[in-house]
mmCIF file of C-alpha atoms and ligand atoms in Angstrom:
data_model
loop_
_atom_site.group_PDB
_atom_site.id
_atom_site.type_symbol
_atom_site.label_atom_id
_atom_site.label_comp_id
_atom_site.label_asym_id
_atom_site.label_seq_id
_atom_site.Cartn_x
_atom_site.Cartn_y
_atom_site.Cartn_z
ATOM 1 C CA MET A 1 -46.298 130.125 94.747
ATOM 2 C CA ARG A 2 -45.896 129.675 91.330
ATOM 3 C CA ARG A 3 -43.534 132.486 90.256
ATOM 4 C CA PRO A 4 -45.715 133.796 86.092
ATOM 5 C CA LEU A 5 -43.040 133.122 83.631
ATOM 6 C CA LEU A 6 -42.859 135.268 80.344
ATOM 7 C CA ALA A 7 -41.092 133.895 77.157
ATOM 8 C CA GLY A 8 -40.822 135.235 74.169
ATOM 9 C CA ASN A 9 -40.064 132.771 71.516
ATOM 10 C CA TRP A 10 -39.397 135.533 68.525
ATOM 11 C CA LYS A 11 -39.126 131.837 66.189
ATOM 12 C CA MET A 12 -36.782 132.417 62.871
ATOM 13 C CA ASN A 13 -37.297 136.544 63.048
ATOM 14 C CA THR A 14 -34.594 139.211 63.744
ATOM 15 C CA SER A 15 -30.793 139.780 62.111
ATOM 16 C CA LEU A 16 -28.316 140.308 64.610
ATOM 17 C CA THR A 17 -29.063 143.663 64.293
ATOM 18 C CA GLU A 18 -32.865 143.818 65.072
ATOM 19 C CA GLY A 19 -32.616 141.127 67.391
ATOM 20 C CA VAL A 20 -30.178 143.654 69.881
ATOM 21 C CA ASP A 21 -31.949 146.267 68.791
ATOM 22 C CA LEU A 22 -35.082 144.431 69.813
ATOM 23 C CA VAL A 23 -33.471 143.892 73.594
ATOM 24 C CA GLU A 24 -32.279 146.774 74.103
ATOM 25 C CA ALA A 25 -35.981 148.792 73.794
ATOM 26 C CA LEU A 26 -37.327 146.614 76.155
ATOM 27 C CA ILE A 27 -34.627 146.550 78.809
ATOM 28 C CA GLU A 28 -35.012 150.609 78.649
ATOM 29 C CA GLN A 29 -38.691 149.843 78.296
ATOM 30 C CA LEU A 30 -39.491 147.221 81.133
ATOM 31 C CA GLY A 31 -37.124 148.640 83.674
ATOM 32 C CA ALA A 32 -36.614 145.898 86.733
ATOM 33 C CA VAL A 33 -39.471 143.639 87.153
ATOM 34 C CA THR A 34 -39.298 141.102 90.103
ATOM 35 C CA ASP A 35 -41.754 139.250 90.142
ATOM 36 C CA HIS A 36 -42.425 137.607 87.076
ATOM 37 C CA GLU A 37 -39.829 136.053 85.486
ATOM 38 C CA ILE A 38 -38.959 136.717 81.577
ATOM 39 C CA VAL A 39 -37.245 135.015 78.712
ATOM 40 C CA VAL A 40 -36.447 136.129 75.584
ATOM 41 C CA CYS A 41 -35.698 132.702 72.761
ATOM 42 C CA PRO A 42 -33.871 134.067 69.485
ATOM 43 C CA PRO A 43 -32.980 132.298 66.387
ATOM 44 C CA PHE A 44 -29.278 130.751 67.332
ATOM 45 C CA THR A 45 -26.955 133.434 66.027
ATOM 46 C CA VAL A 46 -28.428 136.170 68.106
ATOM 47 C CA LEU A 47 -28.445 134.227 71.703
ATOM 48 C CA GLY A 48 -24.251 134.968 71.566
ATOM 49 C CA ALA A 49 -24.366 139.135 71.130
ATOM 50 C CA LEU A 50 -28.040 139.172 73.665
ATOM 51 C CA ALA A 51 -26.232 137.442 76.676
ATOM 52 C CA PRO A 52 -23.917 140.109 77.745
ATOM 53 C CA LEU A 53 -26.276 142.891 77.245
ATOM 54 C CA LEU A 54 -28.929 140.837 79.114
ATOM 55 C CA ALA A 55 -25.896 140.358 81.678
ATOM 56 C CA GLY A 56 -27.579 141.634 85.285
ATOM 57 C CA THR A 57 -31.054 142.720 83.827
ATOM 58 C CA SER A 58 -34.358 141.166 84.930
ATOM 59 C CA VAL A 59 -34.719 139.552 81.292
ATOM 60 C CA GLN A 60 -33.043 136.003 80.618
ATOM 61 C CA LEU A 61 -32.468 134.362 77.655
ATOM 62 C CA GLY A 62 -33.376 131.120 75.852
ATOM 63 C CA ALA A 63 -32.914 128.992 72.964
ATOM 64 C CA GLN A 64 -35.895 127.902 70.680
ATOM 65 C CA ASN A 65 -34.547 123.998 70.238
ATOM 66 C CA MET A 66 -31.580 122.041 70.976
ATOM 67 C CA PHE A 67 -30.254 118.407 70.268
ATOM 68 C CA TYR A 68 -30.273 115.804 73.031
ATOM 69 C CA ALA A 69 -26.762 114.858 72.643
ATOM 70 C CA ALA A 70 -23.861 117.340 74.407
ATOM 71 C CA ASN A 71 -21.858 116.535 71.472
ATOM 72 C CA GLY A 72 -20.528 114.163 68.528
ATOM 73 C CA ALA A 73 -21.432 113.735 64.805
ATOM 74 C CA TYR A 74 -24.884 116.084 64.576
ATOM 75 C CA THR A 75 -23.952 117.708 61.664
ATOM 76 C CA GLY A 76 -26.241 121.211 61.952
ATOM 77 C CA GLU A 77 -27.197 120.847 65.355
ATOM 78 C CA ILE A 78 -27.128 122.226 69.577
ATOM 79 C CA SER A 79 -26.133 121.165 72.263
ATOM 80 C CA PRO A 80 -27.043 121.289 75.597
ATOM 81 C CA LEU A 81 -23.315 122.025 76.797
ATOM 82 C CA MET A 82 -23.389 124.857 73.809
ATOM 83 C CA LEU A 83 -26.945 126.315 75.327
ATOM 84 C CA ARG A 84 -25.912 126.574 78.828
ATOM 85 C CA GLU A 85 -21.899 127.924 78.142
ATOM 86 C CA ILE A 86 -23.670 131.133 75.712
ATOM 87 C CA GLY A 87 -25.806 131.799 78.937
ATOM 88 C CA CYS A 88 -29.322 130.219 77.670
ATOM 89 C CA VAL A 89 -31.493 129.106 81.201
ATOM 90 C CA TYR A 90 -34.251 128.208 79.408
ATOM 91 C CA VAL A 91 -34.991 126.107 75.616
ATOM 92 C CA ILE A 92 -38.523 125.719 74.080
ATOM 93 C CA LEU A 93 -38.834 121.524 72.875
ATOM 94 C CA GLY A 94 -41.217 120.336 71.082
ATOM 95 C CA HIS A 95 -42.607 123.484 69.822
ATOM 96 C CA SER A 96 -46.062 122.698 67.170
ATOM 97 C CA GLU A 97 -43.917 123.871 64.129
ATOM 98 C CA ARG A 98 -41.071 121.428 65.474
ATOM 99 C CA ARG A 99 -43.668 118.989 65.716
ATOM 100 C CA GLN A 100 -45.161 120.060 62.189
ATOM 101 C CA TYR A 101 -42.538 120.736 59.611
ATOM 102 C CA PHE A 102 -39.616 118.662 61.097
ATOM 103 C CA GLY A 103 -41.756 115.726 62.497
ATOM 104 C CA GLU A 104 -40.592 115.802 66.421
ATOM 105 C CA ASP A 105 -42.445 112.611 67.778
ATOM 106 C CA ASP A 106 -43.092 113.045 71.608
ATOM 107 C CA ALA A 107 -39.944 109.944 71.852
ATOM 108 C CA LEU A 108 -37.162 112.585 70.410
ATOM 109 C CA ILE A 109 -38.395 114.992 73.295
ATOM 110 C CA ASN A 110 -38.917 113.291 75.272
ATOM 111 C CA ARG A 111 -34.980 112.637 75.032
ATOM 112 C CA LYS A 112 -34.440 116.181 74.651
ATOM 113 C CA ALA A 113 -35.474 117.195 77.470
ATOM 114 C CA LEU A 114 -34.213 114.550 79.696
ATOM 115 C CA ALA A 115 -31.174 115.614 77.959
ATOM 116 C CA ALA A 116 -31.439 119.145 78.871
ATOM 117 C CA LEU A 117 -32.499 118.822 82.449
ATOM 118 C CA GLU A 118 -29.985 116.728 82.601
ATOM 119 C CA HIS A 119 -27.323 120.031 82.140
ATOM 120 C CA GLY A 120 -29.280 122.207 84.070
ATOM 121 C CA LEU A 121 -31.185 123.372 81.388
ATOM 122 C CA ARG A 122 -34.892 124.706 82.131
ATOM 123 C CA PRO A 123 -36.666 122.901 79.067
ATOM 124 C CA ILE A 124 -40.399 124.986 78.255
ATOM 125 C CA VAL A 125 -42.437 122.145 76.829
ATOM 126 C CA CYS A 126 -45.179 122.160 74.157
ATOM 127 C CA VAL A 127 -48.034 120.541 73.543
ATOM 128 C CA GLY A 128 -51.625 120.952 72.156
ATOM 129 C CA GLU A 129 -54.575 119.993 70.122
ATOM 130 C CA VAL A 130 -54.702 120.654 66.276
ATOM 131 C CA LYS A 131 -58.367 121.875 65.414
ATOM 132 C CA ALA A 132 -60.124 118.531 64.067
ATOM 133 C CA GLU A 133 -59.406 116.810 67.608
ATOM 134 C CA ARG A 134 -60.569 120.198 69.675
ATOM 135 C CA ASP A 135 -63.416 119.810 67.224
ATOM 136 C CA SER A 136 -63.848 116.567 66.833
ATOM 137 C CA GLY A 137 -63.354 116.351 71.706
ATOM 138 C CA ARG A 138 -60.082 114.641 71.750
ATOM 139 C CA ALA A 139 -58.520 117.705 72.718
ATOM 140 C CA GLU A 140 -57.763 116.383 76.699
ATOM 141 C CA GLU A 141 -56.913 113.307 74.898
ATOM 142 C CA VAL A 142 -54.151 114.099 72.145
ATOM 143 C CA VAL A 143 -52.483 116.997 74.975
ATOM 144 C CA VAL A 144 -52.640 113.875 77.758
ATOM 145 C CA GLN A 145 -50.820 111.652 75.805
ATOM 146 C CA GLN A 146 -48.714 114.417 74.561
ATOM 147 C CA LEU A 147 -47.147 114.968 77.649
ATOM 148 C CA ARG A 148 -47.002 111.771 79.286
ATOM 149 C CA GLY A 149 -45.434 110.815 75.720
ATOM 150 C CA SER A 150 -42.776 113.782 76.508
ATOM 151 C CA LEU A 151 -41.800 113.520 79.830
ATOM 152 C CA GLN A 152 -40.780 110.275 80.523
ATOM 153 C CA ASN A 153 -38.816 109.401 83.254
ATOM 154 C CA ILE A 154 -38.405 112.344 84.855
ATOM 155 C CA LYS A 155 -37.611 112.380 88.430
ATOM 156 C CA PRO A 156 -40.545 114.147 90.820
ATOM 157 C CA GLU A 157 -36.690 116.315 91.744
ATOM 158 C CA GLN A 158 -36.171 117.848 87.778
ATOM 159 C CA MET A 159 -40.132 117.861 87.835
ATOM 160 C CA GLN A 160 -39.572 122.044 89.348
ATOM 161 C CA ASN A 161 -37.773 123.171 86.846
ATOM 162 C CA LEU A 162 -39.827 121.506 84.119
ATOM 163 C CA VAL A 163 -42.090 123.960 82.251
ATOM 164 C CA VAL A 164 -45.116 123.188 80.098
ATOM 165 C CA ALA A 165 -46.435 125.470 77.704
ATOM 166 C CA TYR A 166 -50.537 124.523 76.494
ATOM 167 C CA GLU A 167 -50.563 125.648 72.999
ATOM 168 C CA PRO A 168 -53.534 124.964 71.094
ATOM 169 C CA VAL A 169 -51.927 124.819 67.506
ATOM 170 C CA TRP A 170 -55.116 126.405 65.943
ATOM 171 C CA ALA A 171 -54.375 129.506 67.902
ATOM 172 C CA ILE A 172 -51.125 129.472 66.732
ATOM 173 C CA GLY A 173 -49.686 132.644 65.215
ATOM 174 C CA THR A 174 -53.737 133.010 63.988
ATOM 175 C CA GLY A 175 -55.524 135.965 65.616
ATOM 176 C CA ASP A 176 -57.883 133.443 67.150
ATOM 177 C CA THR A 177 -57.431 132.368 71.154
ATOM 178 C CA ALA A 178 -58.235 129.577 73.280
ATOM 179 C CA THR A 179 -61.422 131.624 76.008
ATOM 180 C CA PRO A 180 -59.741 131.420 79.163
ATOM 181 C CA ALA A 181 -62.490 129.134 80.662
ATOM 182 C CA ASP A 182 -60.886 126.374 77.847
ATOM 183 C CA ALA A 183 -57.312 127.458 78.202
ATOM 184 C CA GLN A 184 -57.511 126.867 82.659
ATOM 185 C CA SER A 185 -59.540 123.264 81.466
ATOM 186 C CA MET A 186 -56.864 122.297 79.637
ATOM 187 C CA HIS A 187 -54.494 123.587 82.529
ATOM 188 C CA ALA A 188 -56.028 121.390 85.071
ATOM 189 C CA THR A 189 -56.362 118.705 83.260
ATOM 190 C CA ILE A 190 -52.465 119.338 82.235
ATOM 191 C CA ARG A 191 -51.710 119.936 86.491
ATOM 192 C CA HIS A 192 -53.554 116.987 87.082
ATOM 193 C CA THR A 193 -51.436 114.831 84.187
ATOM 194 C CA LEU A 194 -48.150 116.309 86.056
ATOM 195 C CA ALA A 195 -49.211 114.650 89.241
ATOM 196 C CA GLU A 196 -49.853 111.292 88.024
ATOM 197 C CA LEU A 197 -46.645 111.584 86.657
ATOM 198 C CA SER A 198 -44.775 112.916 89.719
ATOM 199 C CA ASP A 199 -47.020 113.611 92.853
ATOM 200 C CA ALA A 200 -49.116 116.224 93.880
ATOM 201 C CA ALA A 201 -47.320 118.633 95.728
ATOM 202 C CA THR A 202 -44.544 118.868 92.966
ATOM 203 C CA ALA A 203 -47.914 119.258 90.377
ATOM 204 C CA GLN A 204 -47.990 122.724 92.470
ATOM 205 C CA THR A 205 -44.819 124.102 91.612
ATOM 206 C CA ILE A 206 -44.735 123.582 88.426
ATOM 207 C CA ARG A 207 -45.523 126.406 86.050
ATOM 208 C CA ILE A 208 -48.045 126.300 83.266
ATOM 209 C CA GLN A 209 -47.852 128.995 80.550
ATOM 210 C CA TYR A 210 -50.251 129.361 77.569
ATOM 211 C CA GLY A 211 -49.943 129.478 73.766
ATOM 212 C CA GLY A 212 -51.316 130.968 71.157
ATOM 213 C CA SER A 213 -52.366 134.620 70.202
ATOM 214 C CA VAL A 214 -51.170 136.232 73.263
ATOM 215 C CA LYS A 215 -52.168 140.012 73.229
ATOM 216 C CA ALA A 216 -52.175 142.914 75.236
ATOM 217 C CA ASP A 217 -56.307 143.043 75.202
ATOM 218 C CA ASN A 218 -56.298 138.729 75.639
ATOM 219 C CA VAL A 219 -53.181 138.632 78.542
ATOM 220 C CA ASP A 220 -55.400 140.207 81.761
ATOM 221 C CA GLU A 221 -58.292 137.319 81.108
ATOM 222 C CA LEU A 222 -56.147 134.686 80.522
ATOM 223 C CA MET A 223 -53.242 135.241 83.907
ATOM 224 C CA ALA A 224 -56.114 135.574 85.611
ATOM 225 C CA GLN A 225 -56.827 131.925 85.720
ATOM 226 C CA PRO A 226 -55.461 129.798 88.665
ATOM 227 C CA ASP A 227 -53.817 127.219 87.044
ATOM 228 C CA ILE A 228 -52.645 129.526 84.640
ATOM 229 C CA ASP A 229 -48.566 130.463 85.046
ATOM 230 C CA GLY A 230 -47.174 132.659 81.921
ATOM 231 C CA ALA A 231 -47.204 133.227 78.858
ATOM 232 C CA LEU A 232 -45.174 132.259 75.768
ATOM 233 C CA VAL A 233 -45.142 134.328 72.939
ATOM 234 C CA GLY A 234 -44.729 134.382 69.453
ATOM 235 C CA GLY A 235 -46.029 136.862 67.173
ATOM 236 C CA ALA A 236 -46.361 140.123 70.200
ATOM 237 C CA SER A 237 -43.176 140.001 71.705
ATOM 238 C CA LEU A 238 -41.304 140.714 68.462
ATOM 239 C CA LYS A 239 -42.785 144.600 69.066
ATOM 240 C CA ALA A 240 -40.465 145.904 72.595
ATOM 241 C CA SER A 241 -44.187 147.801 73.800
ATOM 242 C CA ASP A 242 -46.199 144.948 73.075
ATOM 243 C CA PHE A 243 -44.253 142.414 75.331
ATOM 244 C CA VAL A 244 -43.856 145.078 77.589
ATOM 245 C CA ARG A 245 -47.279 145.568 78.271
ATOM 246 C CA ILE A 246 -48.170 141.350 78.405
ATOM 247 C CA VAL A 247 -45.486 140.988 81.187
ATOM 248 C CA ARG A 248 -46.695 143.577 83.165
ATOM 249 C CA PHE A 249 -50.362 141.858 83.150
ATOM 250 C CA GLN A 250 -52.396 142.987 85.650
HETATM 251 C C1 PEP B 301 -45.477 130.351 69.496
HETATM 252 O O1 PEP B 301 -45.788 130.879 68.715
HETATM 253 O O2 PEP B 301 -45.657 129.985 70.844
HETATM 254 C C2 PEP B 301 -47.466 131.635 69.948
HETATM 255 C C3 PEP B 301 -47.693 131.379 70.613
HETATM 256 O O3 PEP B 301 -47.642 132.300 69.045
HETATM 257 P P1 PEP B 301 -48.765 133.966 68.950
HETATM 258 O O4 PEP B 301 -48.219 133.947 69.808
HETATM 259 O O5 PEP B 301 -47.591 134.666 67.059
HETATM 260 O O6 PEP B 301 -49.715 132.635 68.598
#
């Protein structure tokens, strides 16, 4: 059985104080959750303040990006070792905003994913088509290509520490969401591709999250789909009560 993974991507939001307030409210409202895995991914500047607050709770820490080198002359970058040291368990890689605004491509995301796994971080690798690609019937082709490019050379035994997030770009931050049936169909394609990249048994262990305007009123239907194993939540993760409702999907 795949344990559902609900992750909040705070993006470039929250000051230090706001981040601490948000996580304190989250912990208080959440109580003990044992059947779902919960992760918050705040900005880098907030990670250090949250680590001690999250210790011993059911909420884990994740980062929104990293570079692939362990250290060196890479001004402005953050390494996997630094993320591990500060208490991160997960790292989001290849989010569509990184692809769109920072020119990240599958080859770079692949280097980052390999480095994350090598250093004991669990990468959440994001894939997803833009609107024109969906409208022209190319969504699956695009997503399969992104998977093949970003997950090259990952050993089958490392694959189980990997998470894939299917995030149709047209659904991110727009209020539009994929229908549960369309999302399920893409998730099944992703699992099939993961089986080709590893093997069928390994593919059954890999969590595939859906992301794109997940909210309290659509999470239950999405999570009821057999190949949807969690959600990557942007906007709705910035309000504790909304995120708690999502985490407690039925
Ligand atoms: C995201 O940023 O990964 C995301 C899915 O955002 P939102 O939930 O706001 O659409």
